[in-house]
Structure formats: C-alpha cells, structure tokens
Amino acid sequence: MAKMKVAQIAKAGADFEIVEREIPQPGPGHVRIRVQACGVCHSDVLTKEGGWPGLVYPRVPGHEVAGVIDEAGPGVTHWKAGQKVGVGWHGGHDGTCLACRRGDFVNCASSKVTGLSYDGGYQEYMVAPVDAVARMPESLDAAEAAPLMCAGITTFNALRHSGAGRREFRPIPRIRYDLPS
Ligand SMILES: [Zn+2]
Ligand SMILES: [Zn+2]
C-alpha cells in the first residue's frame, strides 16, 4: 500500500503531528483528491481544540482545499481523474431532508463539515463525497484558489447580499454643483 503524509490532531488540544497513513480508497459516491494546496482558516481551531460536537480523533483539519481528482469511487459518473476541484466548509448533504428538498443544502439536517466530520485538506490525498466537490478553472493557481473555498466565499456572500450586484440596484443620481462664478 502506498503511503502519504498527513497533518493530524490526535486529540482535542493536541499539537499538529505529521504522520504516515495509507492512501485512502474512495468509497461509493466519493472521489480521491490529490491535494495541491489548502488554506488555513481560523475555524480550524475547532478541530484543534475540540470545539465541535461529535468530533472523532485523530482528525485532519482543512476546508480550503484545491487539488486534482486522482480516482473516482464506484458509481461516480460525473467526475473523473484529472479534473481540478476544490472542497470548502460544506462537506456534503443527504439530499433527502426537508432543507435539502428546498435546495437549502447548507442547512441539511445531516450536513457534513470538511475537516470536522471527516479528514480535510491537511494531507497529501483526501477523500470527499461528490456533493462537496466544486469544479475549479484550470487557469487558477492552486495556492491562490484554495482560500476562495472558505474565506473567499465568505466575503463574496457579503457583497452578494448587499444588493450591489442586483439589477434593481440604482446608482445614486449625480448631483451637479453649480458654483457661483
Ligand atoms: Zn474557513
Ligand atoms: Zn439534507
């Protein structure tokens, strides 16, 4: 079995440790990603200090992942090896609960969080459910793109909800100042 390096937290409050593990196999509905870059988010402290209900250790943090699909698991038809992808905070949803049926996947009754519910991007290879995977343009540099998966979407959402980009948004009329001559 081929090995890889991971940066894991062995228990709540422990320091990071670099350990070797077997490269994992993607199960049904999952893909294995060769991680090229992973951003560091303050929310990683939840994994490190144990600030999340139901955390199981050891755990590999990291939810700002950029990489390339390395292998698609059984039954995966719409993703294939070689595609550039990202994985963010939203680590998957069941697609069946009331929130999901309303299209509100983030509020899924059994949603998963990358790096908390399962091992995230602080490792050479990670396995993610396909519903957590987003396609990334080939032209994006992995190290620059990775933080877009959490920090980037957080700031983008603020702009999106501000109304700045909406069609009904009207710019403030220009005021002419006629200065006395
Ligand atoms: Zn984050
Ligand atoms: Zn759901």
mmCIF file with all atom_site columns, C-alpha atoms and ligand atoms in Angstrom:
data_model
loop_
_atom_site.group_PDB
_atom_site.id
_atom_site.type_symbol
_atom_site.label_atom_id
_atom_site.label_alt_id
_atom_site.label_comp_id
_atom_site.label_asym_id
_atom_site.label_entity_id
_atom_site.label_seq_id
_atom_site.pdbx_PDB_ins_code
_atom_site.Cartn_x
_atom_site.Cartn_y
_atom_site.Cartn_z
_atom_site.occupancy
_atom_site.B_iso_or_equiv
_atom_site.pdbx_formal_charge
_atom_site.auth_seq_id
_atom_site.auth_comp_id
_atom_site.auth_asym_id
_atom_site.auth_atom_id
_atom_site.pdbx_PDB_model_num
ATOM   1   C  CA . MET A 1 1   ? 0.000   0.000  0.000   1.00 0.00 ? 1   MET A CA 1
ATOM   2   C  CA . ALA A 1 2   ? 1.310   3.428  -0.947  1.00 0.00 ? 2   ALA A CA 1
ATOM   3   C  CA . LYS A 1 3   ? 1.737   5.864  1.916   1.00 0.00 ? 3   LYS A CA 1
ATOM   4   C  CA . MET A 1 4   ? 1.097   9.573  2.305   1.00 0.00 ? 4   MET A CA 1
ATOM   5   C  CA . LYS A 1 5   ? 1.804   12.247 4.877   1.00 0.00 ? 5   LYS A CA 1
ATOM   6   C  CA . VAL A 1 6   ? -0.993  13.864 6.874   1.00 0.00 ? 6   VAL A CA 1
ATOM   7   C  CA . ALA A 1 7   ? -1.020  16.664 9.453   1.00 0.00 ? 7   ALA A CA 1
ATOM   8   C  CA . GLN A 1 8   ? -3.397  15.418 12.122  1.00 0.00 ? 8   GLN A CA 1
ATOM   9   C  CA . ILE A 1 9   ? -4.654  16.366 15.566  1.00 0.00 ? 9   ILE A CA 1
ATOM   10  C  CA . ALA A 1 10  ? -4.509  13.276 17.797  1.00 0.00 ? 10  ALA A CA 1
ATOM   11  C  CA . LYS A 1 11  ? -6.904  14.607 20.456  1.00 0.00 ? 11  LYS A CA 1
ATOM   12  C  CA . ALA A 1 12  ? -8.583  17.844 21.495  1.00 0.00 ? 12  ALA A CA 1
ATOM   13  C  CA . GLY A 1 13  ? -5.954  20.439 22.415  1.00 0.00 ? 13  GLY A CA 1
ATOM   14  C  CA . ALA A 1 14  ? -3.041  18.452 20.987  1.00 0.00 ? 14  ALA A CA 1
ATOM   15  C  CA . ASP A 1 15  ? -0.421  19.916 18.651  1.00 0.00 ? 15  ASP A CA 1
ATOM   16  C  CA . PHE A 1 16  ? -0.267  19.114 14.969  1.00 0.00 ? 16  PHE A CA 1
ATOM   17  C  CA . GLU A 1 17  ? 1.708   15.980 14.176  1.00 0.00 ? 17  GLU A CA 1
ATOM   18  C  CA . ILE A 1 18  ? 2.905   14.732 10.800  1.00 0.00 ? 18  ILE A CA 1
ATOM   19  C  CA . VAL A 1 19  ? 2.202   11.025 10.430  1.00 0.00 ? 19  VAL A CA 1
ATOM   20  C  CA . GLU A 1 20  ? 2.177   8.493  7.606   1.00 0.00 ? 20  GLU A CA 1
ATOM   21  C  CA . ARG A 1 21  ? -1.030  6.790  6.592   1.00 0.00 ? 21  ARG A CA 1
ATOM   22  C  CA . GLU A 1 22  ? -2.092  4.544  3.762   1.00 0.00 ? 22  GLU A CA 1
ATOM   23  C  CA . ILE A 1 23  ? -3.509  6.479  0.816   1.00 0.00 ? 23  ILE A CA 1
ATOM   24  C  CA . PRO A 1 24  ? -7.293  6.011  1.247   1.00 0.00 ? 24  PRO A CA 1
ATOM   25  C  CA . GLN A 1 25  ? -9.596  4.435  -1.322  1.00 0.00 ? 25  GLN A CA 1
ATOM   26  C  CA . PRO A 1 26  ? -12.670 6.433  -2.358  1.00 0.00 ? 26  PRO A CA 1
ATOM   27  C  CA . GLY A 1 27  ? -15.924 4.629  -1.497  1.00 0.00 ? 27  GLY A CA 1
ATOM   28  C  CA . PRO A 1 28  ? -19.179 4.785  -3.479  1.00 0.00 ? 28  PRO A CA 1
ATOM   29  C  CA . GLY A 1 29  ? -20.144 8.378  -4.267  1.00 0.00 ? 29  GLY A CA 1
ATOM   30  C  CA . HIS A 1 30  ? -16.706 9.687  -3.259  1.00 0.00 ? 30  HIS A CA 1
ATOM   31  C  CA . VAL A 1 31  ? -13.606 10.896 -5.073  1.00 0.00 ? 31  VAL A CA 1
ATOM   32  C  CA . ARG A 1 32  ? -9.980  10.915 -4.007  1.00 0.00 ? 32  ARG A CA 1
ATOM   33  C  CA . ILE A 1 33  ? -8.250  14.258 -4.486  1.00 0.00 ? 33  ILE A CA 1
ATOM   34  C  CA . ARG A 1 34  ? -4.505  14.817 -4.750  1.00 0.00 ? 34  ARG A CA 1
ATOM   35  C  CA . VAL A 1 35  ? -4.259  17.954 -2.625  1.00 0.00 ? 35  VAL A CA 1
ATOM   36  C  CA . GLN A 1 36  ? -2.167  20.735 -4.165  1.00 0.00 ? 36  GLN A CA 1
ATOM   37  C  CA . ALA A 1 37  ? -2.891  23.446 -1.601  1.00 0.00 ? 37  ALA A CA 1
ATOM   38  C  CA . CYS A 1 38  ? -5.031  24.010 1.495   1.00 0.00 ? 38  CYS A CA 1
ATOM   39  C  CA . GLY A 1 39  ? -5.742  27.369 3.061   1.00 0.00 ? 39  GLY A CA 1
ATOM   40  C  CA . VAL A 1 40  ? -5.511  27.931 6.797   1.00 0.00 ? 40  VAL A CA 1
ATOM   41  C  CA . CYS A 1 41  ? -8.765  29.169 8.374   1.00 0.00 ? 41  CYS A CA 1
ATOM   42  C  CA . HIS A 1 42  ? -9.428  30.306 11.912  1.00 0.00 ? 42  HIS A CA 1
ATOM   43  C  CA . SER A 1 43  ? -12.222 27.722 12.086  1.00 0.00 ? 43  SER A CA 1
ATOM   44  C  CA . ASP A 1 44  ? -9.518  25.024 12.000  1.00 0.00 ? 44  ASP A CA 1
ATOM   45  C  CA . VAL A 1 45  ? -9.186  25.829 15.704  1.00 0.00 ? 45  VAL A CA 1
ATOM   46  C  CA . LEU A 1 46  ? -12.481 23.929 16.186  1.00 0.00 ? 46  LEU A CA 1
ATOM   47  C  CA . THR A 1 47  ? -10.722 20.728 15.104  1.00 0.00 ? 47  THR A CA 1
ATOM   48  C  CA . LYS A 1 48  ? -7.587  21.513 17.058  1.00 0.00 ? 48  LYS A CA 1
ATOM   49  C  CA . GLU A 1 49  ? -9.285  22.401 20.335  1.00 0.00 ? 49  GLU A CA 1
ATOM   50  C  CA . GLY A 1 50  ? -12.319 20.116 20.108  1.00 0.00 ? 50  GLY A CA 1
ATOM   51  C  CA . GLY A 1 51  ? -14.919 22.859 19.723  1.00 0.00 ? 51  GLY A CA 1
ATOM   52  C  CA . TRP A 1 52  ? -17.385 20.855 17.643  1.00 0.00 ? 52  TRP A CA 1
ATOM   53  C  CA . PRO A 1 53  ? -19.953 18.297 18.828  1.00 0.00 ? 53  PRO A CA 1
ATOM   54  C  CA . GLY A 1 54  ? -19.243 14.702 17.934  1.00 0.00 ? 54  GLY A CA 1
ATOM   55  C  CA . LEU A 1 55  ? -15.635 15.214 16.787  1.00 0.00 ? 55  LEU A CA 1
ATOM   56  C  CA . VAL A 1 56  ? -13.767 11.930 16.344  1.00 0.00 ? 56  VAL A CA 1
ATOM   57  C  CA . TYR A 1 57  ? -9.954  11.884 16.661  1.00 0.00 ? 57  TYR A CA 1
ATOM   58  C  CA . PRO A 1 58  ? -7.421  11.692 15.182  1.00 0.00 ? 58  PRO A CA 1
ATOM   59  C  CA . ARG A 1 59  ? -8.723  14.274 12.730  1.00 0.00 ? 59  ARG A CA 1
ATOM   60  C  CA . VAL A 1 60  ? -7.089  16.093 9.802   1.00 0.00 ? 60  VAL A CA 1
ATOM   61  C  CA . PRO A 1 61  ? -8.331  19.716 9.547   1.00 0.00 ? 61  PRO A CA 1
ATOM   62  C  CA . GLY A 1 62  ? -8.550  21.840 6.409   1.00 0.00 ? 62  GLY A CA 1
ATOM   63  C  CA . HIS A 1 63  ? -11.578 23.061 4.451   1.00 0.00 ? 63  HIS A CA 1
ATOM   64  C  CA . GLU A 1 64  ? -9.945  25.332 1.856   1.00 0.00 ? 64  GLU A CA 1
ATOM   65  C  CA . VAL A 1 65  ? -8.787  22.616 -0.483  1.00 0.00 ? 65  VAL A CA 1
ATOM   66  C  CA . ALA A 1 66  ? -7.562  22.850 -4.071  1.00 0.00 ? 66  ALA A CA 1
ATOM   67  C  CA . GLY A 1 67  ? -6.387  19.789 -5.943  1.00 0.00 ? 67  GLY A CA 1
ATOM   68  C  CA . VAL A 1 68  ? -6.893  17.314 -8.732  1.00 0.00 ? 68  VAL A CA 1
ATOM   69  C  CA . ILE A 1 69  ? -9.172  14.276 -8.731  1.00 0.00 ? 69  ILE A CA 1
ATOM   70  C  CA . ASP A 1 70  ? -6.954  11.265 -8.544  1.00 0.00 ? 70  ASP A CA 1
ATOM   71  C  CA . GLU A 1 71  ? -9.545  8.499  -8.515  1.00 0.00 ? 71  GLU A CA 1
ATOM   72  C  CA . ALA A 1 72  ? -13.347 8.335  -8.666  1.00 0.00 ? 72  ALA A CA 1
ATOM   73  C  CA . GLY A 1 73  ? -15.089 5.793  -6.434  1.00 0.00 ? 73  GLY A CA 1
ATOM   74  C  CA . PRO A 1 74  ? -17.717 3.241  -7.501  1.00 0.00 ? 74  PRO A CA 1
ATOM   75  C  CA . GLY A 1 75  ? -20.858 4.732  -9.024  1.00 0.00 ? 75  GLY A CA 1
ATOM   76  C  CA . VAL A 1 76  ? -19.300 8.159  -9.664  1.00 0.00 ? 76  VAL A CA 1
ATOM   77  C  CA . THR A 1 77  ? -20.129 9.073  -13.243 1.00 0.00 ? 77  THR A CA 1
ATOM   78  C  CA . HIS A 1 78  ? -19.845 12.863 -13.499 1.00 0.00 ? 78  HIS A CA 1
ATOM   79  C  CA . TRP A 1 79  ? -16.337 13.310 -12.058 1.00 0.00 ? 79  TRP A CA 1
ATOM   80  C  CA . LYS A 1 80  ? -13.163 11.791 -13.389 1.00 0.00 ? 80  LYS A CA 1
ATOM   81  C  CA . ALA A 1 81  ? -9.431  11.688 -12.700 1.00 0.00 ? 81  ALA A CA 1
ATOM   82  C  CA . GLY A 1 82  ? -7.536  14.766 -13.809 1.00 0.00 ? 82  GLY A CA 1
ATOM   83  C  CA . GLN A 1 83  ? -10.268 17.349 -13.079 1.00 0.00 ? 83  GLN A CA 1
ATOM   84  C  CA . LYS A 1 84  ? -9.222  20.327 -10.998 1.00 0.00 ? 84  LYS A CA 1
ATOM   85  C  CA . VAL A 1 85  ? -11.512 20.765 -7.985  1.00 0.00 ? 85  VAL A CA 1
ATOM   86  C  CA . GLY A 1 86  ? -11.972 22.476 -4.657  1.00 0.00 ? 86  GLY A CA 1
ATOM   87  C  CA . VAL A 1 87  ? -13.607 21.468 -1.371  1.00 0.00 ? 87  VAL A CA 1
ATOM   88  C  CA . GLY A 1 88  ? -14.869 24.022 1.133   1.00 0.00 ? 88  GLY A CA 1
ATOM   89  C  CA . TRP A 1 89  ? -16.565 24.168 4.534   1.00 0.00 ? 89  TRP A CA 1
ATOM   90  C  CA . HIS A 1 90  ? -19.721 22.473 3.216   1.00 0.00 ? 90  HIS A CA 1
ATOM   91  C  CA . GLY A 1 91  ? -18.640 18.857 3.268   1.00 0.00 ? 91  GLY A CA 1
ATOM   92  C  CA . GLY A 1 92  ? -21.776 17.202 1.947   1.00 0.00 ? 92  GLY A CA 1
ATOM   93  C  CA . HIS A 1 93  ? -25.521 16.817 2.392   1.00 0.00 ? 93  HIS A CA 1
ATOM   94  C  CA . ASP A 1 94  ? -28.016 13.949 2.265   1.00 0.00 ? 94  ASP A CA 1
ATOM   95  C  CA . GLY A 1 95  ? -30.282 15.365 -0.474  1.00 0.00 ? 95  GLY A CA 1
ATOM   96  C  CA . THR A 1 96  ? -33.382 13.943 1.209   1.00 0.00 ? 96  THR A CA 1
ATOM   97  C  CA . CYS A 1 97  ? -34.203 16.049 4.297   1.00 0.00 ? 97  CYS A CA 1
ATOM   98  C  CA . LEU A 1 98  ? -36.674 18.967 4.222   1.00 0.00 ? 98  LEU A CA 1
ATOM   99  C  CA . ALA A 1 99  ? -33.946 21.606 3.895   1.00 0.00 ? 99  ALA A CA 1
ATOM   100 C  CA . CYS A 1 100 ? -32.297 19.707 1.034   1.00 0.00 ? 100 CYS A CA 1
ATOM   101 C  CA . ARG A 1 101 ? -35.608 19.294 -0.793  1.00 0.00 ? 101 ARG A CA 1
ATOM   102 C  CA . ARG A 1 102 ? -35.961 23.088 -0.602  1.00 0.00 ? 102 ARG A CA 1
ATOM   103 C  CA . GLY A 1 103 ? -32.496 23.401 -2.146  1.00 0.00 ? 103 GLY A CA 1
ATOM   104 C  CA . ASP A 1 104 ? -31.081 24.704 1.112   1.00 0.00 ? 104 ASP A CA 1
ATOM   105 C  CA . PHE A 1 105 ? -28.186 22.246 1.290   1.00 0.00 ? 105 PHE A CA 1
ATOM   106 C  CA . VAL A 1 106 ? -26.146 24.263 3.777   1.00 0.00 ? 106 VAL A CA 1
ATOM   107 C  CA . ASN A 1 107 ? -28.877 23.737 6.384   1.00 0.00 ? 107 ASN A CA 1
ATOM   108 C  CA . CYS A 1 108 ? -29.153 19.986 5.728   1.00 0.00 ? 108 CYS A CA 1
ATOM   109 C  CA . ALA A 1 109 ? -30.269 18.075 8.839   1.00 0.00 ? 109 ALA A CA 1
ATOM   110 C  CA . SER A 1 110 ? -27.278 15.756 8.408   1.00 0.00 ? 110 SER A CA 1
ATOM   111 C  CA . SER A 1 111 ? -24.773 18.059 6.722   1.00 0.00 ? 111 SER A CA 1
ATOM   112 C  CA . LYS A 1 112 ? -21.065 17.325 6.983   1.00 0.00 ? 112 LYS A CA 1
ATOM   113 C  CA . VAL A 1 113 ? -18.218 19.759 7.505   1.00 0.00 ? 113 VAL A CA 1
ATOM   114 C  CA . THR A 1 114 ? -14.877 19.149 5.812   1.00 0.00 ? 114 THR A CA 1
ATOM   115 C  CA . GLY A 1 115 ? -12.062 18.641 8.318   1.00 0.00 ? 115 GLY A CA 1
ATOM   116 C  CA . LEU A 1 116 ? -14.537 18.126 11.172  1.00 0.00 ? 116 LEU A CA 1
ATOM   117 C  CA . SER A 1 117 ? -16.910 15.346 10.052  1.00 0.00 ? 117 SER A CA 1
ATOM   118 C  CA . TYR A 1 118 ? -14.130 13.702 8.017   1.00 0.00 ? 118 TYR A CA 1
ATOM   119 C  CA . ASP A 1 119 ? -10.480 14.348 7.258   1.00 0.00 ? 119 ASP A CA 1
ATOM   120 C  CA . GLY A 1 120 ? -9.816  17.557 5.334   1.00 0.00 ? 120 GLY A CA 1
ATOM   121 C  CA . GLY A 1 121 ? -7.052  19.045 3.250   1.00 0.00 ? 121 GLY A CA 1
ATOM   122 C  CA . TYR A 1 122 ? -4.033  18.998 5.550   1.00 0.00 ? 122 TYR A CA 1
ATOM   123 C  CA . GLN A 1 123 ? -2.832  15.840 3.837   1.00 0.00 ? 123 GLN A CA 1
ATOM   124 C  CA . GLU A 1 124 ? -1.442  14.714 0.505   1.00 0.00 ? 124 GLU A CA 1
ATOM   125 C  CA . TYR A 1 125 ? -4.631  12.918 -0.548  1.00 0.00 ? 125 TYR A CA 1
ATOM   126 C  CA . MET A 1 126 ? -8.173  13.355 0.735   1.00 0.00 ? 126 MET A CA 1
ATOM   127 C  CA . VAL A 1 127 ? -11.456 11.602 0.059   1.00 0.00 ? 127 VAL A CA 1
ATOM   128 C  CA . ALA A 1 128 ? -14.592 13.724 -0.322  1.00 0.00 ? 128 ALA A CA 1
ATOM   129 C  CA . PRO A 1 129 ? -18.247 12.969 -1.163  1.00 0.00 ? 129 PRO A CA 1
ATOM   130 C  CA . VAL A 1 130 ? -19.088 14.225 -4.651  1.00 0.00 ? 130 VAL A CA 1
ATOM   131 C  CA . ASP A 1 131 ? -21.686 16.688 -3.329  1.00 0.00 ? 131 ASP A CA 1
ATOM   132 C  CA . ALA A 1 132 ? -18.874 18.552 -1.548  1.00 0.00 ? 132 ALA A CA 1
ATOM   133 C  CA . VAL A 1 133 ? -16.741 18.940 -4.668  1.00 0.00 ? 133 VAL A CA 1
ATOM   134 C  CA . ALA A 1 134 ? -16.670 22.073 -6.848  1.00 0.00 ? 134 ALA A CA 1
ATOM   135 C  CA . ARG A 1 135 ? -15.050 22.370 -10.273 1.00 0.00 ? 135 ARG A CA 1
ATOM   136 C  CA . MET A 1 136 ? -12.172 24.843 -10.481 1.00 0.00 ? 136 MET A CA 1
ATOM   137 C  CA . PRO A 1 137 ? -10.889 26.555 -13.623 1.00 0.00 ? 137 PRO A CA 1
ATOM   138 C  CA . GLU A 1 138 ? -7.598  25.053 -14.820 1.00 0.00 ? 138 GLU A CA 1
ATOM   139 C  CA . SER A 1 139 ? -6.104  28.534 -15.069 1.00 0.00 ? 139 SER A CA 1
ATOM   140 C  CA . LEU A 1 140 ? -6.338  29.170 -11.316 1.00 0.00 ? 140 LEU A CA 1
ATOM   141 C  CA . ASP A 1 141 ? -3.173  28.678 -9.323  1.00 0.00 ? 141 ASP A CA 1
ATOM   142 C  CA . ALA A 1 142 ? -3.921  26.135 -6.574  1.00 0.00 ? 142 ALA A CA 1
ATOM   143 C  CA . ALA A 1 143 ? -2.324  28.121 -3.756  1.00 0.00 ? 143 ALA A CA 1
ATOM   144 C  CA . GLU A 1 144 ? -4.229  31.264 -4.770  1.00 0.00 ? 144 GLU A CA 1
ATOM   145 C  CA . ALA A 1 145 ? -7.528  29.435 -5.363  1.00 0.00 ? 145 ALA A CA 1
ATOM   146 C  CA . ALA A 1 146 ? -7.655  27.354 -2.167  1.00 0.00 ? 146 ALA A CA 1
ATOM   147 C  CA . PRO A 1 147 ? -8.657  30.223 0.189   1.00 0.00 ? 147 PRO A CA 1
ATOM   148 C  CA . LEU A 1 148 ? -11.585 31.051 -2.126  1.00 0.00 ? 148 LEU A CA 1
ATOM   149 C  CA . MET A 1 149 ? -13.250 27.867 -0.822  1.00 0.00 ? 149 MET A CA 1
ATOM   150 C  CA . CYS A 1 150 ? -13.974 29.495 2.557   1.00 0.00 ? 150 CYS A CA 1
ATOM   151 C  CA . ALA A 1 151 ? -12.555 32.965 3.137   1.00 0.00 ? 151 ALA A CA 1
ATOM   152 C  CA . GLY A 1 152 ? -13.342 33.931 -0.461  1.00 0.00 ? 152 GLY A CA 1
ATOM   153 C  CA . ILE A 1 153 ? -16.965 32.776 -0.406  1.00 0.00 ? 153 ILE A CA 1
ATOM   154 C  CA . THR A 1 154 ? -17.497 34.456 2.972   1.00 0.00 ? 154 THR A CA 1
ATOM   155 C  CA . THR A 1 155 ? -16.527 37.861 1.633   1.00 0.00 ? 155 THR A CA 1
ATOM   156 C  CA . PHE A 1 156 ? -18.249 37.236 -1.715  1.00 0.00 ? 156 PHE A CA 1
ATOM   157 C  CA . ASN A 1 157 ? -21.500 36.394 0.093   1.00 0.00 ? 157 ASN A CA 1
ATOM   158 C  CA . ALA A 1 158 ? -21.364 39.709 1.934   1.00 0.00 ? 158 ALA A CA 1
ATOM   159 C  CA . LEU A 1 159 ? -21.176 41.516 -1.413  1.00 0.00 ? 159 LEU A CA 1
ATOM   160 C  CA . ARG A 1 160 ? -23.862 39.280 -2.938  1.00 0.00 ? 160 ARG A CA 1
ATOM   161 C  CA . HIS A 1 161 ? -26.338 40.035 -0.146  1.00 0.00 ? 161 HIS A CA 1
ATOM   162 C  CA . SER A 1 162 ? -25.528 43.741 -0.064  1.00 0.00 ? 162 SER A CA 1
ATOM   163 C  CA . GLY A 1 163 ? -27.572 44.324 -3.230  1.00 0.00 ? 163 GLY A CA 1
ATOM   164 C  CA . ALA A 1 164 ? -24.612 45.838 -5.037  1.00 0.00 ? 164 ALA A CA 1
ATOM   165 C  CA . GLY A 1 165 ? -24.920 43.407 -7.944  1.00 0.00 ? 165 GLY A CA 1
ATOM   166 C  CA . ARG A 1 166 ? -28.716 43.333 -8.296  1.00 0.00 ? 166 ARG A CA 1
ATOM   167 C  CA . ARG A 1 167 ? -30.426 44.595 -11.387 1.00 0.00 ? 167 ARG A CA 1
ATOM   168 C  CA . GLU A 1 168 ? -32.852 46.757 -9.432  1.00 0.00 ? 168 GLU A CA 1
ATOM   169 C  CA . PHE A 1 169 ? -29.971 48.472 -7.738  1.00 0.00 ? 169 PHE A CA 1
ATOM   170 C  CA . ARG A 1 170 ? -29.856 52.078 -8.947  1.00 0.00 ? 170 ARG A CA 1
ATOM   171 C  CA . PRO A 1 171 ? -26.812 54.233 -8.547  1.00 0.00 ? 171 PRO A CA 1
ATOM   172 C  CA . ILE A 1 172 ? -27.204 57.407 -6.543  1.00 0.00 ? 172 ILE A CA 1
ATOM   173 C  CA . PRO A 1 173 ? -28.062 60.239 -9.005  1.00 0.00 ? 173 PRO A CA 1
ATOM   174 C  CA . ARG A 1 174 ? -25.197 62.535 -9.729  1.00 0.00 ? 174 ARG A CA 1
ATOM   175 C  CA . ILE A 1 175 ? -25.608 65.928 -8.191  1.00 0.00 ? 175 ILE A CA 1
ATOM   176 C  CA . ARG A 1 176 ? -24.419 68.915 -10.146 1.00 0.00 ? 176 ARG A CA 1
ATOM   177 C  CA . TYR A 1 177 ? -22.906 71.662 -8.156  1.00 0.00 ? 177 TYR A CA 1
ATOM   178 C  CA . ASP A 1 178 ? -23.102 74.973 -9.902  1.00 0.00 ? 178 ASP A CA 1
ATOM   179 C  CA . LEU A 1 179 ? -20.535 77.043 -8.248  1.00 0.00 ? 179 LEU A CA 1
ATOM   180 C  CA . PRO A 1 180 ? -21.033 80.813 -8.318  1.00 0.00 ? 180 PRO A CA 1
ATOM   181 C  CA . SER A 1 181 ? -18.611 82.444 -10.728 1.00 0.00 ? 181 SER A CA 1
HETATM 182 ZN ZN . ZN  B 2 .   ? -12.998 28.526 6.963   1.00 0.00 ? 1   ZN  B ZN 1
HETATM 183 ZN ZN . ZN  B 2 .   ? -30.381 17.219 3.852   1.00 0.00 ? 2   ZN  B ZN 1
#
